[in-house]
Amino acid sequence: MSQSKPETGNEFETQKQELIAALKACGAVRYGDFTLASGKKSKYYIDIKKASTDPKTLKIIARQAALRVREMDVDTVAGVELGGVPLATAVSLETELPLLIVRKSVKDYGTKSRFVGNLKPEDRLVMLEDVTTSGGSVKDAIEVVRETGANVKYVITVVDREEGAREKLKEVDAELVPLVSASDLLK
Ligand SMILES: O=P(O)(O)OC[C@H]1O[C@H](OP(=O)(O)OP(=O)(O)O)[C@H](O)[C@@H]1O
Ligand SMILES: O=C(O)c1cc(=O)[nH]c(=O)[nH]1
């Protein structure tokens, strides 16, 4: 397994193939009739929680995402509950950057905050997402972070289904960085 920074397109390709093989081996690629978070129907589903609960696959994701994070001018790694949390935690361990967890909704007791971690207005974040389809879930999280004054510049997604997330994030001035796209994974 390569842990060094890829110097060439070929090394990125080798890494991509390693991740594709791991995703298939852990049973993350499923075919059938599925309804997605956005309400869309799909004939396939990336059961990415199979990947994030499999230590070998999670390690591959964390190392590959960490290589991307080291190229970015960011100081915090964020993940939206639920799927983004194990990924962001693993990348935080790998990069030693602080972790921020974003809740999907506010708890009406305790701290009543959507954030777990130390979020400061000057922070620049990269957000980890497991799958992007419409990009709606992660866009919502970006907006809630930005209300505090902090900024999310990048979103690393393990699998981008290529159904509009890149464009949606561009509208809010955030860059989508997929580790794998659905068209490569389903080849
Ligand atoms: O790009 P979108 O169209 O928003 O779809 C992708 C989102 O849907 C899934 O989350 P889900 O709502 O299933 O939540 P979970 O992580 O709590 O399982 C996935 O983890 C992404 O967050
Ligand atoms: O859009 C979604 O909700 C979605 C699609 C997919 O392939 N996998 C997943 O976990 N969520």
CSV table of C-alpha atoms and ligand atoms in Angstrom, one decimal:
chain,number,residue,atom,x,y,z
A,1,MET,CA,0.0,0.0,0.0
A,2,SER,CA,1.4,3.4,-1.0
A,3,GLN,CA,1.7,5.9,1.7
A,4,SER,CA,3.8,8.5,-0.1
A,5,LYS,CA,2.4,11.5,-2.0
A,6,PRO,CA,1.6,10.5,-5.6
A,7,GLU,CA,4.0,12.3,-8.0
A,8,THR,CA,2.3,11.3,-11.2
A,9,GLY,CA,-1.1,10.6,-12.7
A,10,ASN,CA,-0.1,7.0,-12.8
A,11,GLU,CA,0.3,6.9,-9.0
A,12,PHE,CA,-3.1,8.6,-8.5
A,13,GLU,CA,-4.5,5.9,-10.9
A,14,THR,CA,-2.9,3.1,-8.8
A,15,GLN,CA,-4.4,4.6,-5.6
A,16,LYS,CA,-7.8,4.8,-7.2
A,17,GLN,CA,-7.7,1.2,-8.3
A,18,GLU,CA,-6.7,0.2,-4.8
A,19,LEU,CA,-9.7,2.0,-3.3
A,20,ILE,CA,-12.1,0.6,-6.0
A,21,ALA,CA,-10.9,-3.0,-5.2
A,22,ALA,CA,-11.3,-2.4,-1.5
A,23,LEU,CA,-14.9,-1.0,-1.9
A,24,LYS,CA,-15.9,-3.9,-4.0
A,25,ALA,CA,-14.3,-6.4,-1.7
A,26,CYS,CA,-16.1,-5.1,1.4
A,27,GLY,CA,-19.5,-5.3,-0.3
A,28,ALA,CA,-20.1,-1.6,-0.7
A,29,VAL,CA,-21.4,-1.8,-4.3
A,30,ARG,CA,-25.0,-3.1,-4.4
A,31,TYR,CA,-27.5,-3.4,-7.2
A,32,GLY,CA,-31.3,-3.3,-6.8
A,33,ASP,CA,-34.0,-0.7,-6.3
A,34,PHE,CA,-33.1,2.0,-3.9
A,35,THR,CA,-34.5,5.3,-2.7
A,36,LEU,CA,-31.8,7.9,-2.0
A,37,ALA,CA,-31.6,10.7,0.6
A,38,SER,CA,-32.7,13.3,-2.1
A,39,GLY,CA,-35.8,11.2,-2.9
A,40,LYS,CA,-34.3,10.0,-6.2
A,41,LYS,CA,-34.6,6.3,-7.2
A,42,SER,CA,-31.5,4.4,-8.2
A,43,LYS,CA,-30.7,0.9,-9.6
A,44,TYR,CA,-27.5,0.9,-7.5
A,45,TYR,CA,-26.4,1.9,-4.1
A,46,ILE,CA,-23.0,2.5,-2.6
A,47,ASP,CA,-23.3,1.0,0.9
A,48,ILE,CA,-20.4,3.1,2.1
A,49,LYS,CA,-21.0,2.2,5.7
A,50,LYS,CA,-19.7,-1.2,4.8
A,51,ALA,CA,-16.4,0.6,3.9
A,52,SER,CA,-16.3,2.9,7.0
A,53,THR,CA,-16.8,-0.1,9.3
A,54,ASP,CA,-14.2,-2.2,7.7
A,55,PRO,CA,-10.8,-1.3,9.2
A,56,LYS,CA,-8.7,-2.1,6.1
A,57,THR,CA,-10.9,-0.1,3.8
A,58,LEU,CA,-11.2,2.8,6.2
A,59,LYS,CA,-7.5,2.9,6.5
A,60,ILE,CA,-7.1,3.1,2.7
A,61,ILE,CA,-9.7,5.9,2.6
A,62,ALA,CA,-8.0,7.8,5.4
A,63,ARG,CA,-4.6,7.6,3.8
A,64,GLN,CA,-5.8,8.7,0.4
A,65,ALA,CA,-7.9,11.5,1.8
A,66,ALA,CA,-5.0,12.7,4.0
A,67,LEU,CA,-2.8,13.0,1.0
A,68,ARG,CA,-5.3,15.4,-0.5
A,69,VAL,CA,-5.8,17.3,2.7
A,70,ARG,CA,-2.0,17.9,3.0
A,71,GLU,CA,-2.2,19.7,-0.3
A,72,MET,CA,-5.0,22.0,1.0
A,73,ASP,CA,-4.7,25.2,3.0
A,74,VAL,CA,-7.0,24.0,5.8
A,75,ASP,CA,-6.7,23.6,9.6
A,76,THR,CA,-9.7,21.5,10.6
A,77,VAL,CA,-11.2,18.2,9.3
A,78,ALA,CA,-15.0,18.1,9.5
A,79,GLY,CA,-17.6,15.3,9.1
A,80,VAL,CA,-21.4,15.5,9.0
A,81,GLU,CA,-23.2,12.8,11.0
A,82,LEU,CA,-23.5,9.9,10.4
A,83,GLY,CA,-21.5,8.9,7.4
A,84,GLY,CA,-18.9,11.6,7.5
A,85,VAL,CA,-18.0,11.0,11.2
A,86,PRO,CA,-15.9,7.9,11.0
A,87,LEU,CA,-14.2,9.2,7.8
A,88,ALA,CA,-13.3,12.6,9.3
A,89,THR,CA,-12.2,10.9,12.5
A,90,ALA,CA,-9.8,8.6,10.6
A,91,VAL,CA,-8.5,11.5,8.5
A,92,SER,CA,-8.0,13.6,11.7
A,93,LEU,CA,-5.9,10.8,13.2
A,94,GLU,CA,-3.9,10.5,10.0
A,95,THR,CA,-3.3,14.3,9.5
A,96,GLU,CA,-3.3,15.3,13.2
A,97,LEU,CA,-5.6,18.1,12.3
A,98,PRO,CA,-8.5,18.8,14.8
A,99,LEU,CA,-11.9,17.2,14.2
A,100,LEU,CA,-15.2,19.0,13.9
A,101,ILE,CA,-18.4,17.0,13.9
A,102,VAL,CA,-21.5,18.6,12.4
A,103,ARG,CA,-24.9,17.3,13.6
A,104,LYS,CA,-27.8,17.1,11.1
A,105,SER,CA,-30.0,18.9,13.6
A,106,VAL,CA,-29.7,20.8,16.9
A,107,LYS,CA,-30.3,18.8,20.1
A,108,ASP,CA,-32.8,20.7,22.2
A,109,TYR,CA,-30.9,20.0,25.4
A,110,GLY,CA,-27.3,20.1,26.7
A,111,THR,CA,-25.2,22.5,24.6
A,112,LYS,CA,-27.9,22.9,22.0
A,113,SER,CA,-25.2,23.2,19.4
A,114,ARG,CA,-24.9,21.6,15.9
A,115,PHE,CA,-21.1,21.4,16.4
A,116,VAL,CA,-18.9,18.9,18.3
A,117,GLY,CA,-15.4,20.3,18.6
A,118,ASN,CA,-13.8,23.6,18.7
A,119,LEU,CA,-15.0,25.8,15.8
A,120,LYS,CA,-13.4,29.3,15.5
A,121,PRO,CA,-14.5,32.1,13.1
A,122,GLU,CA,-11.0,32.1,11.4
A,123,ASP,CA,-11.0,28.3,10.8
A,124,ARG,CA,-10.7,26.9,7.2
A,125,LEU,CA,-12.2,23.4,6.9
A,126,VAL,CA,-12.2,20.5,4.6
A,127,MET,CA,-15.4,18.4,5.0
A,128,LEU,CA,-15.4,14.6,4.6
A,129,GLU,CA,-18.5,13.1,2.9
A,130,ASP,CA,-19.0,9.4,2.2
A,131,VAL,CA,-21.2,9.6,-0.9
A,132,THR,CA,-22.3,12.7,-2.9
A,133,THR,CA,-25.4,12.6,-5.1
A,134,SER,CA,-27.2,15.9,-5.3
A,135,GLY,CA,-24.7,17.5,-2.8
A,136,GLY,CA,-27.6,18.8,-0.8
A,137,SER,CA,-26.6,17.3,2.5
A,138,VAL,CA,-23.1,18.6,2.5
A,139,LYS,CA,-24.2,22.0,1.1
A,140,ASP,CA,-26.5,22.4,4.2
A,141,ALA,CA,-23.6,21.6,6.5
A,142,ILE,CA,-21.3,24.1,4.7
A,143,GLU,CA,-23.9,26.8,5.2
A,144,VAL,CA,-24.3,26.1,8.9
A,145,VAL,CA,-20.5,26.2,9.4
A,146,ARG,CA,-20.3,29.5,7.5
A,147,GLU,CA,-22.9,31.1,9.7
A,148,THR,CA,-20.2,31.1,12.4
A,149,GLY,CA,-17.7,32.9,10.3
A,150,ALA,CA,-15.6,29.8,9.6
A,151,ASN,CA,-15.1,28.7,6.0
A,152,VAL,CA,-15.3,25.3,4.2
A,153,LYS,CA,-13.2,25.4,1.1
A,154,TYR,CA,-13.2,21.7,0.1
A,155,VAL,CA,-15.3,18.6,0.3
A,156,ILE,CA,-13.6,15.3,-0.1
A,157,THR,CA,-16.1,12.6,-1.0
A,158,VAL,CA,-15.2,8.9,-1.1
A,159,VAL,CA,-17.6,8.2,-4.0
A,160,ASP,CA,-19.2,10.9,-6.2
A,161,ARG,CA,-22.2,9.6,-8.1
A,162,GLU,CA,-21.8,12.4,-10.6
A,163,GLU,CA,-25.4,13.6,-10.2
A,164,GLY,CA,-24.9,17.3,-9.6
A,165,ALA,CA,-22.9,17.6,-6.4
A,166,ARG,CA,-19.8,19.2,-8.0
A,167,GLU,CA,-22.0,21.9,-9.6
A,168,LYS,CA,-24.0,22.5,-6.5
A,169,LEU,CA,-20.8,23.0,-4.4
A,170,LYS,CA,-19.3,25.3,-7.0
A,171,GLU,CA,-22.4,27.5,-6.6
A,172,VAL,CA,-21.3,28.0,-3.0
A,173,ASP,CA,-17.7,28.4,-3.8
A,174,ALA,CA,-16.6,25.0,-2.5
A,175,GLU,CA,-14.5,22.5,-4.4
A,176,LEU,CA,-15.6,18.8,-4.6
A,177,VAL,CA,-12.6,16.4,-4.5
A,178,PRO,CA,-13.8,12.8,-5.2
A,179,LEU,CA,-11.5,9.8,-4.4
A,180,VAL,CA,-13.6,7.7,-6.8
A,181,SER,CA,-16.4,8.5,-9.2
A,182,ALA,CA,-19.3,6.2,-9.7
A,183,SER,CA,-18.5,5.8,-13.4
A,184,ASP,CA,-15.1,4.4,-12.5
A,185,LEU,CA,-16.4,2.2,-9.7
A,186,LEU,CA,-19.2,0.6,-11.7
A,187,LYS,CA,-17.0,-0.1,-14.8
B,1,LIG,O1,-25.7,14.4,-1.9
B,1,LIG,P1,-27.0,14.0,-1.3
B,1,LIG,O2,-28.1,14.0,-2.4
B,1,LIG,O3,-27.3,14.9,-0.2
B,1,LIG,O4,-26.9,12.5,-0.8
B,1,LIG,C1,-25.8,12.0,-0.1
B,1,LIG,C2,-26.0,11.9,1.3
B,1,LIG,O5,-26.9,10.9,1.6
B,1,LIG,C3,-26.4,10.0,2.6
B,1,LIG,O6,-26.7,10.4,3.9
B,1,LIG,P2,-28.0,9.9,4.7
B,1,LIG,O7,-29.0,10.9,4.6
B,1,LIG,O8,-28.4,8.5,4.2
B,1,LIG,O9,-27.4,9.9,6.2
B,1,LIG,P3,-26.5,9.0,7.1
B,1,LIG,O10,-25.1,9.4,6.8
B,1,LIG,O11,-26.9,9.5,8.4
B,1,LIG,O12,-26.8,7.6,6.8
B,1,LIG,C4,-24.9,10.1,2.4
B,1,LIG,O13,-24.2,9.8,3.5
B,1,LIG,C5,-24.7,11.6,2.1
B,1,LIG,O14,-24.6,12.4,3.2
B,2,LIG,O1,-27.8,9.6,-2.3
B,2,LIG,C1,-27.8,8.8,-1.3
B,2,LIG,O2,-28.6,8.9,-0.4
B,2,LIG,C2,-26.8,7.7,-1.3
B,2,LIG,C3,-26.4,7.1,-2.5
B,2,LIG,C4,-25.6,6.0,-2.4
B,2,LIG,O3,-25.2,5.4,-3.4
B,2,LIG,N1,-25.1,5.6,-1.2
B,2,LIG,C5,-25.5,6.3,0.0
B,2,LIG,O4,-25.1,5.9,1.1
B,2,LIG,N2,-26.4,7.3,-0.1
